[in-house]
Amino acid sequence: MAWLSPAFPVGGFSYSAGMESAVVEGHVGDGDGVEAWLGVLLAHGGLRNDAILLAEAHRVQGEGQSLEEIISLATALASSAERHAETTRLGEAFVKAAAAWPHPVIDVLVGPVPYGVAVGAVAAAHGVDRVDAIAAFLHAQISQYVSVAIRLGVIGQTRGVSILAASEAPILDAASSYARLDLDDLGSATIIADTLSMRHEIQYSRLFQS
């Protein structure tokens, strides 16, 4: 929980994963829109893929295998330049901060390391259960995007809390399900979200880096 709390210095507050463009272009305009958007990402989009990659990194580290291939694959799967920058910068910052919990895996996770892979490998190295790691990771991501929506003025804090409450059961179900998946299950059906992440790169006025 410490690793995935808002106080952990990864800089997640500066990224929106394309949600800013979704708001600017009218795809998300109220609390129901935010809740639906996050639900789609969790079930069919980037959050699902990140969780699968986390699960694979957890398995690989737990079995004492090399993390090189999963790091390369996860990096290559970034759907846009901003998405690549977001996931690798968060990953590098996570590894740097997680070094406060000494373990040889820290020396392996050097250079651009996608966030989910870093979390999965470090969690496995310290004996954190895979399902628990995925659930905490997904909750942290959903919380971050709710914060994005609040800062963009789409929702208030009360509606944000209700979205977090409504997300608890889907997150727990997703964590249990995604922990059993492997790389053959990677894929998404969120073309609009992926495209908006690319469009954000040339957006005229921006609060967030992605």
Short mmCIF file of C-alpha atoms in Angstrom, two decimals:
data_model
loop_
_atom_site.label_atom_id
_atom_site.label_comp_id
_atom_site.label_asym_id
_atom_site.label_seq_id
_atom_site.Cartn_x
_atom_site.Cartn_y
_atom_site.Cartn_z
CA MET A 1 0.00 0.00 0.00
CA ALA A 2 2.94 2.34 0.68
CA TRP A 3 4.33 1.71 -2.81
CA LEU A 4 1.04 2.63 -4.46
CA SER A 5 -0.09 5.45 -2.21
CA PRO A 6 -0.29 9.06 -3.49
CA ALA A 7 2.66 9.87 -1.21
CA PHE A 8 4.99 7.51 -3.08
CA PRO A 9 7.17 9.74 -5.30
CA VAL A 10 6.46 8.47 -8.80
CA GLY A 11 4.94 11.69 -10.18
CA GLY A 12 1.68 10.10 -11.28
CA PHE A 13 -0.21 13.33 -10.61
CA SER A 14 1.16 14.83 -13.81
CA TYR A 15 -0.32 12.22 -16.19
CA SER A 16 -3.87 11.65 -17.41
CA ALA A 17 -3.40 8.77 -19.90
CA GLY A 18 -5.37 10.73 -22.50
CA MET A 19 -8.29 11.60 -20.24
CA GLU A 20 -7.55 15.30 -20.65
CA SER A 21 -8.15 14.99 -24.39
CA ALA A 22 -11.28 12.95 -23.70
CA VAL A 23 -12.63 15.86 -21.66
CA VAL A 24 -11.52 18.53 -24.14
CA GLU A 25 -13.14 16.72 -27.06
CA GLY A 26 -16.38 16.01 -25.21
CA HIS A 27 -16.14 12.25 -24.73
CA VAL A 28 -16.24 12.67 -20.94
CA GLY A 29 -18.30 15.47 -19.45
CA ASP A 30 -19.72 14.36 -16.09
CA GLY A 31 -19.46 11.79 -13.34
CA ASP A 32 -21.28 9.10 -15.28
CA GLY A 33 -18.92 9.66 -18.18
CA VAL A 34 -15.86 9.37 -15.96
CA GLU A 35 -17.18 6.18 -14.37
CA ALA A 36 -17.98 4.63 -17.74
CA TRP A 37 -14.62 5.68 -19.22
CA LEU A 38 -12.67 4.09 -16.38
CA GLY A 39 -14.81 0.98 -16.52
CA VAL A 40 -13.99 0.49 -20.19
CA LEU A 41 -10.26 0.99 -19.61
CA LEU A 42 -10.37 -1.56 -16.78
CA ALA A 43 -12.31 -4.18 -18.72
CA HIS A 44 -11.03 -3.71 -22.26
CA GLY A 45 -8.18 -1.19 -22.41
CA GLY A 46 -4.82 -0.10 -21.09
CA LEU A 47 -5.54 -0.88 -17.46
CA ARG A 48 -6.28 -4.48 -18.36
CA ASN A 49 -3.06 -4.84 -20.35
CA ASP A 50 -1.01 -3.20 -17.62
CA ALA A 51 -2.43 -5.65 -15.10
CA ILE A 52 -1.59 -8.63 -17.33
CA LEU A 53 1.96 -7.35 -17.79
CA LEU A 54 2.23 -6.86 -14.03
CA ALA A 55 1.06 -10.44 -13.49
CA GLU A 56 3.61 -11.76 -15.98
CA ALA A 57 6.46 -9.77 -14.41
CA HIS A 58 5.38 -11.11 -11.01
CA ARG A 59 5.46 -14.68 -12.32
CA VAL A 60 8.82 -14.27 -14.08
CA GLN A 61 10.46 -12.72 -11.02
CA GLY A 62 8.92 -15.32 -8.75
CA GLU A 63 10.37 -18.12 -10.89
CA GLY A 64 13.80 -16.52 -10.94
CA GLN A 65 13.77 -15.92 -14.70
CA SER A 66 15.13 -12.92 -16.60
CA LEU A 67 12.87 -9.87 -16.77
CA GLU A 68 14.47 -8.58 -19.96
CA GLU A 69 11.87 -9.94 -22.37
CA ILE A 70 8.82 -8.72 -20.45
CA ILE A 71 10.41 -5.29 -20.04
CA SER A 72 11.07 -5.07 -23.79
CA LEU A 73 7.58 -6.28 -24.70
CA ALA A 74 5.79 -3.95 -22.29
CA THR A 75 7.84 -1.00 -23.52
CA ALA A 76 7.10 -1.81 -27.17
CA LEU A 77 3.36 -2.09 -26.49
CA ALA A 78 3.06 1.59 -25.51
CA SER A 79 0.41 2.94 -27.89
CA SER A 80 1.79 6.48 -28.25
CA ALA A 81 4.86 8.58 -27.51
CA GLU A 82 3.19 10.08 -24.45
CA ARG A 83 2.05 6.69 -23.25
CA HIS A 84 5.61 5.40 -23.60
CA ALA A 85 6.98 8.37 -21.66
CA GLU A 86 4.32 8.01 -18.98
CA THR A 87 4.77 4.33 -18.25
CA THR A 88 8.58 4.34 -18.37
CA ARG A 89 9.00 7.51 -16.30
CA LEU A 90 6.60 6.20 -13.68
CA GLY A 91 8.42 2.86 -13.72
CA GLU A 92 11.84 4.40 -13.29
CA ALA A 93 10.61 6.65 -10.47
CA PHE A 94 8.95 3.66 -8.79
CA VAL A 95 12.14 1.60 -8.88
CA LYS A 96 14.19 4.49 -7.51
CA ALA A 97 11.81 4.99 -4.59
CA ALA A 98 11.37 1.25 -3.98
CA ALA A 99 15.12 0.97 -3.42
CA ALA A 100 14.31 1.98 0.17
CA TRP A 101 13.25 -1.69 0.46
CA PRO A 102 16.60 -3.30 -0.51
CA HIS A 103 16.51 -6.29 -2.85
CA PRO A 104 18.67 -7.47 -5.79
CA VAL A 105 15.73 -6.94 -8.18
CA ILE A 106 16.34 -3.19 -7.95
CA ASP A 107 19.66 -3.65 -9.75
CA VAL A 108 17.93 -5.59 -12.52
CA LEU A 109 15.26 -2.94 -13.16
CA VAL A 110 17.52 -0.37 -14.82
CA GLY A 111 16.73 2.02 -17.66
CA PRO A 112 13.21 2.44 -19.10
CA VAL A 113 11.01 0.01 -17.17
CA PRO A 114 7.22 0.14 -17.66
CA TYR A 115 5.36 0.95 -14.46
CA GLY A 116 3.29 -2.24 -14.22
CA VAL A 117 6.32 -4.43 -14.84
CA ALA A 118 8.28 -2.63 -12.14
CA VAL A 119 5.46 -3.02 -9.64
CA GLY A 120 4.97 -6.69 -10.47
CA ALA A 121 8.66 -7.55 -10.18
CA VAL A 122 9.19 -5.67 -6.92
CA ALA A 123 6.01 -7.11 -5.42
CA ALA A 124 7.09 -10.65 -6.26
CA ALA A 125 10.58 -10.02 -4.93
CA HIS A 126 9.13 -9.06 -1.55
CA GLY A 127 6.58 -11.87 -1.41
CA VAL A 128 3.47 -9.80 -2.07
CA ASP A 129 0.64 -11.93 -3.45
CA ARG A 130 -0.01 -11.44 -7.17
CA VAL A 131 -3.74 -10.77 -6.83
CA ASP A 132 -3.12 -8.28 -4.02
CA ALA A 133 -0.47 -6.49 -6.10
CA ILE A 134 -2.79 -6.20 -9.09
CA ALA A 135 -5.69 -4.97 -6.97
CA ALA A 136 -3.55 -2.31 -5.30
CA PHE A 137 -2.10 -1.24 -8.65
CA LEU A 138 -5.49 -0.93 -10.32
CA HIS A 139 -6.95 0.95 -7.37
CA ALA A 140 -4.04 3.39 -7.48
CA GLN A 141 -4.53 3.94 -11.21
CA ILE A 142 -8.28 4.44 -10.92
CA SER A 143 -7.73 6.84 -8.02
CA GLN A 144 -5.24 8.80 -10.09
CA TYR A 145 -7.67 9.19 -13.00
CA VAL A 146 -10.46 10.23 -10.63
CA SER A 147 -8.08 12.90 -9.36
CA VAL A 148 -7.46 13.97 -12.96
CA ALA A 149 -11.20 14.37 -13.52
CA ILE A 150 -11.50 16.47 -10.35
CA ARG A 151 -8.64 18.74 -11.38
CA LEU A 152 -10.16 19.14 -14.84
CA GLY A 153 -13.39 20.33 -13.22
CA VAL A 154 -15.50 17.48 -14.58
CA ILE A 155 -16.51 16.16 -11.16
CA GLY A 156 -16.25 17.21 -7.53
CA GLN A 157 -14.67 15.32 -4.68
CA THR A 158 -17.96 13.79 -3.51
CA ARG A 159 -18.67 12.31 -6.94
CA GLY A 160 -15.06 11.19 -7.11
CA VAL A 161 -15.44 9.23 -3.89
CA SER A 162 -18.61 7.59 -5.19
CA ILE A 163 -16.74 6.50 -8.34
CA LEU A 164 -14.00 4.96 -6.19
CA ALA A 165 -16.60 3.14 -4.11
CA ALA A 166 -18.31 1.80 -7.23
CA SER A 167 -14.96 0.65 -8.63
CA GLU A 168 -14.05 -1.57 -5.69
CA ALA A 169 -15.92 -4.69 -6.80
CA PRO A 170 -14.82 -4.45 -10.47
CA ILE A 171 -11.20 -3.96 -9.36
CA LEU A 172 -11.28 -7.01 -7.10
CA ASP A 173 -12.93 -9.11 -9.82
CA ALA A 174 -10.40 -7.88 -12.39
CA ALA A 175 -7.44 -8.59 -10.11
CA SER A 176 -8.58 -12.16 -9.52
CA SER A 177 -9.22 -12.70 -13.23
CA TYR A 178 -6.14 -10.98 -14.65
CA ALA A 179 -3.80 -12.79 -12.25
CA ARG A 180 -4.61 -16.00 -14.17
CA LEU A 181 -3.98 -14.54 -17.64
CA ASP A 182 -0.76 -14.54 -19.65
CA LEU A 183 0.76 -12.72 -22.62
CA ASP A 184 -1.56 -14.50 -25.07
CA ASP A 185 -4.45 -12.59 -23.47
CA LEU A 186 -3.03 -9.13 -24.19
CA GLY A 187 -5.20 -6.90 -26.37
CA SER A 188 -7.61 -4.01 -26.19
CA ALA A 189 -10.73 -2.59 -27.82
CA THR A 190 -10.39 1.04 -26.75
CA ILE A 191 -9.46 2.67 -30.04
CA ILE A 192 -10.90 6.08 -29.10
CA ALA A 193 -8.91 6.19 -25.85
CA ASP A 194 -5.71 5.17 -27.63
CA THR A 195 -6.27 7.75 -30.34
CA LEU A 196 -6.97 10.49 -27.82
CA SER A 197 -3.69 9.67 -26.12
CA MET A 198 -1.96 10.39 -29.43
CA ARG A 199 -3.97 13.55 -30.05
CA HIS A 200 -2.97 14.88 -26.65
CA GLU A 201 0.59 15.23 -27.97
CA ILE A 202 -0.50 18.18 -30.13
CA GLN A 203 -3.24 19.57 -27.90
CA TYR A 204 -2.93 23.35 -27.70
CA SER A 205 -3.39 23.86 -23.96
CA ARG A 206 -2.58 21.13 -21.43
CA LEU A 207 -2.52 20.58 -17.68
CA PHE A 208 -1.06 17.09 -17.92
CA GLN A 209 1.90 15.46 -19.66
CA SER A 210 -0.27 12.79 -21.24
#
